[in-house]
């Protein structure tokens, strides 16, 4: 049986592998190797051709989304209050050689303190436009109250996430309002 990874947008086969089924009952595992050649989002599917006498073919295709980034990812981590979780998560992310971190924590009303190891981006507040949100591969929101965001900021963040950025909501006592 041939297993195929296809790119839906380009209608192109990206990888394939022959899978030999054994006679044991239950699921079987196969490995499909794919090495991307460019960065970006791949909306695809893993497919197997149906057997000639197969009645139900709805489970022969599974959609997959692959977000291909560079070797380093840029993470924006925003906290609405200074808390222990932020300290330890920031330290863990900064020690990962594949992560560049920009950590914003609200220090007083309308003011955010920036920490991290990204040198070429300076923020004193939550990003104000889509272009700024899109500078990051991952967005982490800690204990951030809804009132800290404008409707435009939320829409821009949503658009950035829909375009392939990761979003992690940690929550907290006042999170998301």
mmCIF file of C-alpha atoms in Angstrom:
data_model
loop_
_atom_site.group_PDB
_atom_site.id
_atom_site.type_symbol
_atom_site.label_atom_id
_atom_site.label_comp_id
_atom_site.label_asym_id
_atom_site.label_seq_id
_atom_site.Cartn_x
_atom_site.Cartn_y
_atom_site.Cartn_z
ATOM 1 C CA UNK A 1 0.000 0.000 0.000
ATOM 2 C CA UNK A 2 1.342 3.424 -0.948
ATOM 3 C CA UNK A 3 0.977 6.292 1.557
ATOM 4 C CA UNK A 4 1.207 9.795 0.048
ATOM 5 C CA UNK A 5 1.611 13.293 1.497
ATOM 6 C CA UNK A 6 0.065 15.874 -0.845
ATOM 7 C CA UNK A 7 0.067 19.667 -0.849
ATOM 8 C CA UNK A 8 -3.591 20.661 -1.405
ATOM 9 C CA UNK A 9 -2.880 24.176 -2.705
ATOM 10 C CA UNK A 10 -0.238 23.147 -5.220
ATOM 11 C CA UNK A 11 -1.880 19.776 -5.958
ATOM 12 C CA UNK A 12 1.576 18.249 -5.663
ATOM 13 C CA UNK A 13 2.904 15.058 -4.115
ATOM 14 C CA UNK A 14 5.469 15.914 -1.422
ATOM 15 C CA UNK A 15 6.428 12.450 -0.185
ATOM 16 C CA UNK A 16 5.391 8.830 -0.413
ATOM 17 C CA UNK A 17 6.208 5.547 1.267
ATOM 18 C CA UNK A 18 5.279 1.935 0.654
ATOM 19 C CA UNK A 19 3.620 0.425 3.707
ATOM 20 C CA UNK A 20 3.410 -3.351 4.026
ATOM 21 C CA UNK A 21 0.483 -4.373 6.208
ATOM 22 C CA UNK A 22 0.899 -7.249 8.624
ATOM 23 C CA UNK A 23 -1.828 -9.685 9.677
ATOM 24 C CA UNK A 24 -2.150 -8.432 13.270
ATOM 25 C CA UNK A 25 -5.381 -6.772 14.354
ATOM 26 C CA UNK A 26 -5.279 -3.079 15.232
ATOM 27 C CA UNK A 27 -3.461 0.001 14.083
ATOM 28 C CA UNK A 28 -0.111 -0.022 12.344
ATOM 29 C CA UNK A 29 2.478 2.683 12.319
ATOM 30 C CA UNK A 30 4.401 3.942 9.341
ATOM 31 C CA UNK A 31 6.991 6.670 8.841
ATOM 32 C CA UNK A 32 6.621 9.191 6.057
ATOM 33 C CA UNK A 33 9.693 11.378 5.618
ATOM 34 C CA UNK A 34 9.356 14.867 4.174
ATOM 35 C CA UNK A 35 12.010 17.580 4.116
ATOM 36 C CA UNK A 36 10.587 21.002 3.207
ATOM 37 C CA UNK A 37 12.487 23.155 0.734
ATOM 38 C CA UNK A 38 10.937 26.518 1.684
ATOM 39 C CA UNK A 39 9.453 28.224 4.715
ATOM 40 C CA UNK A 40 5.724 28.798 5.030
ATOM 41 C CA UNK A 41 2.505 26.956 5.635
ATOM 42 C CA UNK A 42 1.662 23.695 3.877
ATOM 43 C CA UNK A 43 -1.989 22.625 3.929
ATOM 44 C CA UNK A 44 -2.018 19.046 2.814
ATOM 45 C CA UNK A 45 -3.314 15.573 3.343
ATOM 46 C CA UNK A 46 -1.997 12.074 3.928
ATOM 47 C CA UNK A 47 -3.769 9.622 1.651
ATOM 48 C CA UNK A 48 -3.906 5.937 0.865
ATOM 49 C CA UNK A 49 -5.661 4.476 -2.153
ATOM 50 C CA UNK A 50 -8.712 2.344 -1.318
ATOM 51 C CA UNK A 51 -8.623 -1.409 -1.738
ATOM 52 C CA UNK A 52 -10.750 -2.646 -4.659
ATOM 53 C CA UNK A 53 -13.356 -4.208 -2.345
ATOM 54 C CA UNK A 54 -13.270 -1.467 0.327
ATOM 55 C CA UNK A 55 -16.735 -0.181 1.273
ATOM 56 C CA UNK A 56 -15.848 2.767 3.488
ATOM 57 C CA UNK A 57 -13.137 5.087 2.149
ATOM 58 C CA UNK A 58 -13.781 8.152 4.346
ATOM 59 C CA UNK A 59 -10.850 7.192 6.598
ATOM 60 C CA UNK A 60 -8.317 6.922 3.763
ATOM 61 C CA UNK A 61 -7.458 10.630 3.894
ATOM 62 C CA UNK A 62 -6.353 12.776 6.813
ATOM 63 C CA UNK A 63 -5.756 16.539 6.547
ATOM 64 C CA UNK A 64 -2.467 17.888 7.924
ATOM 65 C CA UNK A 65 -1.053 21.376 8.330
ATOM 66 C CA UNK A 66 2.703 21.909 8.488
ATOM 67 C CA UNK A 67 4.169 25.272 9.488
ATOM 68 C CA UNK A 68 7.762 25.402 8.262
ATOM 69 C CA UNK A 69 9.883 27.990 10.069
ATOM 70 C CA UNK A 70 13.534 28.876 10.059
ATOM 71 C CA UNK A 71 15.922 27.162 12.453
ATOM 72 C CA UNK A 72 15.102 29.740 15.131
ATOM 73 C CA UNK A 73 11.640 30.805 16.167
ATOM 74 C CA UNK A 74 10.718 34.193 17.566
ATOM 75 C CA UNK A 75 8.449 34.074 20.604
ATOM 76 C CA UNK A 76 6.457 36.977 22.028
ATOM 77 C CA UNK A 77 5.444 36.297 25.626
ATOM 78 C CA UNK A 78 3.089 38.838 27.236
ATOM 79 C CA UNK A 79 2.210 38.856 30.943
ATOM 80 C CA UNK A 80 -0.302 41.229 32.524
ATOM 81 C CA UNK A 81 1.207 40.813 35.996
ATOM 82 C CA UNK A 82 4.604 39.815 37.317
ATOM 83 C CA UNK A 83 4.345 36.205 38.488
ATOM 84 C CA UNK A 84 6.566 33.198 39.133
ATOM 85 C CA UNK A 85 5.377 31.299 36.041
ATOM 86 C CA UNK A 86 6.649 34.115 33.830
ATOM 87 C CA UNK A 87 10.073 34.092 35.425
ATOM 88 C CA UNK A 88 10.601 30.352 34.953
ATOM 89 C CA UNK A 89 9.092 30.146 31.478
ATOM 90 C CA UNK A 90 11.196 33.120 30.344
ATOM 91 C CA UNK A 91 14.359 31.453 31.670
ATOM 92 C CA UNK A 92 13.517 28.147 29.988
ATOM 93 C CA UNK A 93 12.838 29.792 26.632
ATOM 94 C CA UNK A 94 16.007 31.898 26.776
ATOM 95 C CA UNK A 95 18.177 28.829 27.302
ATOM 96 C CA UNK A 96 16.802 27.101 24.176
ATOM 97 C CA UNK A 97 19.233 27.778 21.315
ATOM 98 C CA UNK A 98 16.366 27.620 18.794
ATOM 99 C CA UNK A 99 14.272 30.327 20.474
ATOM 100 C CA UNK A 100 14.546 34.085 20.363
ATOM 101 C CA UNK A 101 12.346 35.596 23.076
ATOM 102 C CA UNK A 102 10.736 38.964 23.615
ATOM 103 C CA UNK A 103 9.067 39.040 27.045
ATOM 104 C CA UNK A 104 6.696 41.864 27.923
ATOM 105 C CA UNK A 105 5.338 42.264 31.446
ATOM 106 C CA UNK A 106 3.000 45.031 32.564
ATOM 107 C CA UNK A 107 4.869 47.056 35.175
ATOM 108 C CA UNK A 108 2.268 49.801 35.714
ATOM 109 C CA UNK A 109 -0.793 51.142 33.936
ATOM 110 C CA UNK A 110 0.024 51.611 30.247
ATOM 111 C CA UNK A 111 3.668 50.561 30.647
ATOM 112 C CA UNK A 112 5.315 47.252 29.787
ATOM 113 C CA UNK A 113 8.849 46.200 30.634
ATOM 114 C CA UNK A 114 10.716 44.327 27.885
ATOM 115 C CA UNK A 115 13.126 41.483 28.520
ATOM 116 C CA UNK A 116 14.524 38.694 26.382
ATOM 117 C CA UNK A 117 17.209 38.066 23.812
ATOM 118 C CA UNK A 118 15.720 39.655 20.674
ATOM 119 C CA UNK A 119 17.880 42.657 19.924
ATOM 120 C CA UNK A 120 16.262 44.165 16.818
ATOM 121 C CA UNK A 121 12.676 44.597 18.121
ATOM 122 C CA UNK A 122 11.694 47.090 20.816
ATOM 123 C CA UNK A 123 8.187 47.125 22.263
ATOM 124 C CA UNK A 124 6.797 49.188 25.126
ATOM 125 C CA UNK A 125 3.250 47.853 24.734
ATOM 126 C CA UNK A 126 1.277 44.996 23.241
ATOM 127 C CA UNK A 127 1.763 45.083 19.433
ATOM 128 C CA UNK A 128 -0.376 47.745 17.774
ATOM 129 C CA UNK A 129 -0.513 46.402 14.219
ATOM 130 C CA UNK A 130 -0.541 43.230 12.149
ATOM 131 C CA UNK A 131 2.987 43.775 10.853
ATOM 132 C CA UNK A 132 4.365 43.672 14.412
ATOM 133 C CA UNK A 133 2.373 40.541 15.341
ATOM 134 C CA UNK A 134 3.717 38.818 12.218
ATOM 135 C CA UNK A 135 7.324 39.354 13.337
ATOM 136 C CA UNK A 136 6.792 36.474 15.781
ATOM 137 C CA UNK A 137 6.325 32.752 15.138
ATOM 138 C CA UNK A 138 4.684 32.066 18.510
ATOM 139 C CA UNK A 139 2.560 34.299 20.761
ATOM 140 C CA UNK A 140 2.161 33.380 24.431
ATOM 141 C CA UNK A 141 -0.398 35.212 26.569
ATOM 142 C CA UNK A 142 -0.114 34.752 30.307
ATOM 143 C CA UNK A 143 -2.371 36.428 32.857
ATOM 144 C CA UNK A 144 -3.440 39.223 30.499
ATOM 145 C CA UNK A 145 -6.779 40.953 31.084
ATOM 146 C CA UNK A 146 -8.992 41.625 28.058
ATOM 147 C CA UNK A 147 -8.996 45.369 28.836
ATOM 148 C CA UNK A 148 -5.311 45.579 27.812
ATOM 149 C CA UNK A 149 -6.281 44.912 24.176
ATOM 150 C CA UNK A 150 -8.135 47.080 21.705
ATOM 151 C CA UNK A 151 -10.519 45.461 19.237
ATOM 152 C CA UNK A 152 -7.968 46.139 16.452
ATOM 153 C CA UNK A 153 -5.159 44.460 18.409
ATOM 154 C CA UNK A 154 -7.271 41.348 18.908
ATOM 155 C CA UNK A 155 -8.246 41.282 15.232
ATOM 156 C CA UNK A 156 -4.605 41.699 14.141
ATOM 157 C CA UNK A 157 -3.467 38.940 16.515
ATOM 158 C CA UNK A 158 -6.236 36.666 15.200
ATOM 159 C CA UNK A 159 -5.155 37.342 11.614
ATOM 160 C CA UNK A 160 -1.517 36.601 12.467
ATOM 161 C CA UNK A 161 -2.537 33.284 14.055
ATOM 162 C CA UNK A 162 -4.759 32.401 11.091
ATOM 163 C CA UNK A 163 -1.718 33.081 8.898
ATOM 164 C CA UNK A 164 0.284 30.385 10.707
ATOM 165 C CA UNK A 165 1.607 31.804 13.986
ATOM 166 C CA UNK A 166 1.238 29.681 17.101
ATOM 167 C CA UNK A 167 -0.848 30.904 20.040
ATOM 168 C CA UNK A 168 -0.588 29.638 23.605
ATOM 169 C CA UNK A 169 -2.999 30.936 26.267
ATOM 170 C CA UNK A 170 -1.645 30.257 29.750
ATOM 171 C CA UNK A 171 -4.370 32.045 31.690
ATOM 172 C CA UNK A 172 -4.422 33.258 35.245
ATOM 173 C CA UNK A 173 -6.608 35.072 37.757
ATOM 174 C CA UNK A 174 -7.488 37.971 35.443
ATOM 175 C CA UNK A 175 -6.758 36.328 32.087
ATOM 176 C CA UNK A 176 -8.855 37.368 29.144
ATOM 177 C CA UNK A 177 -11.241 39.304 31.331
#
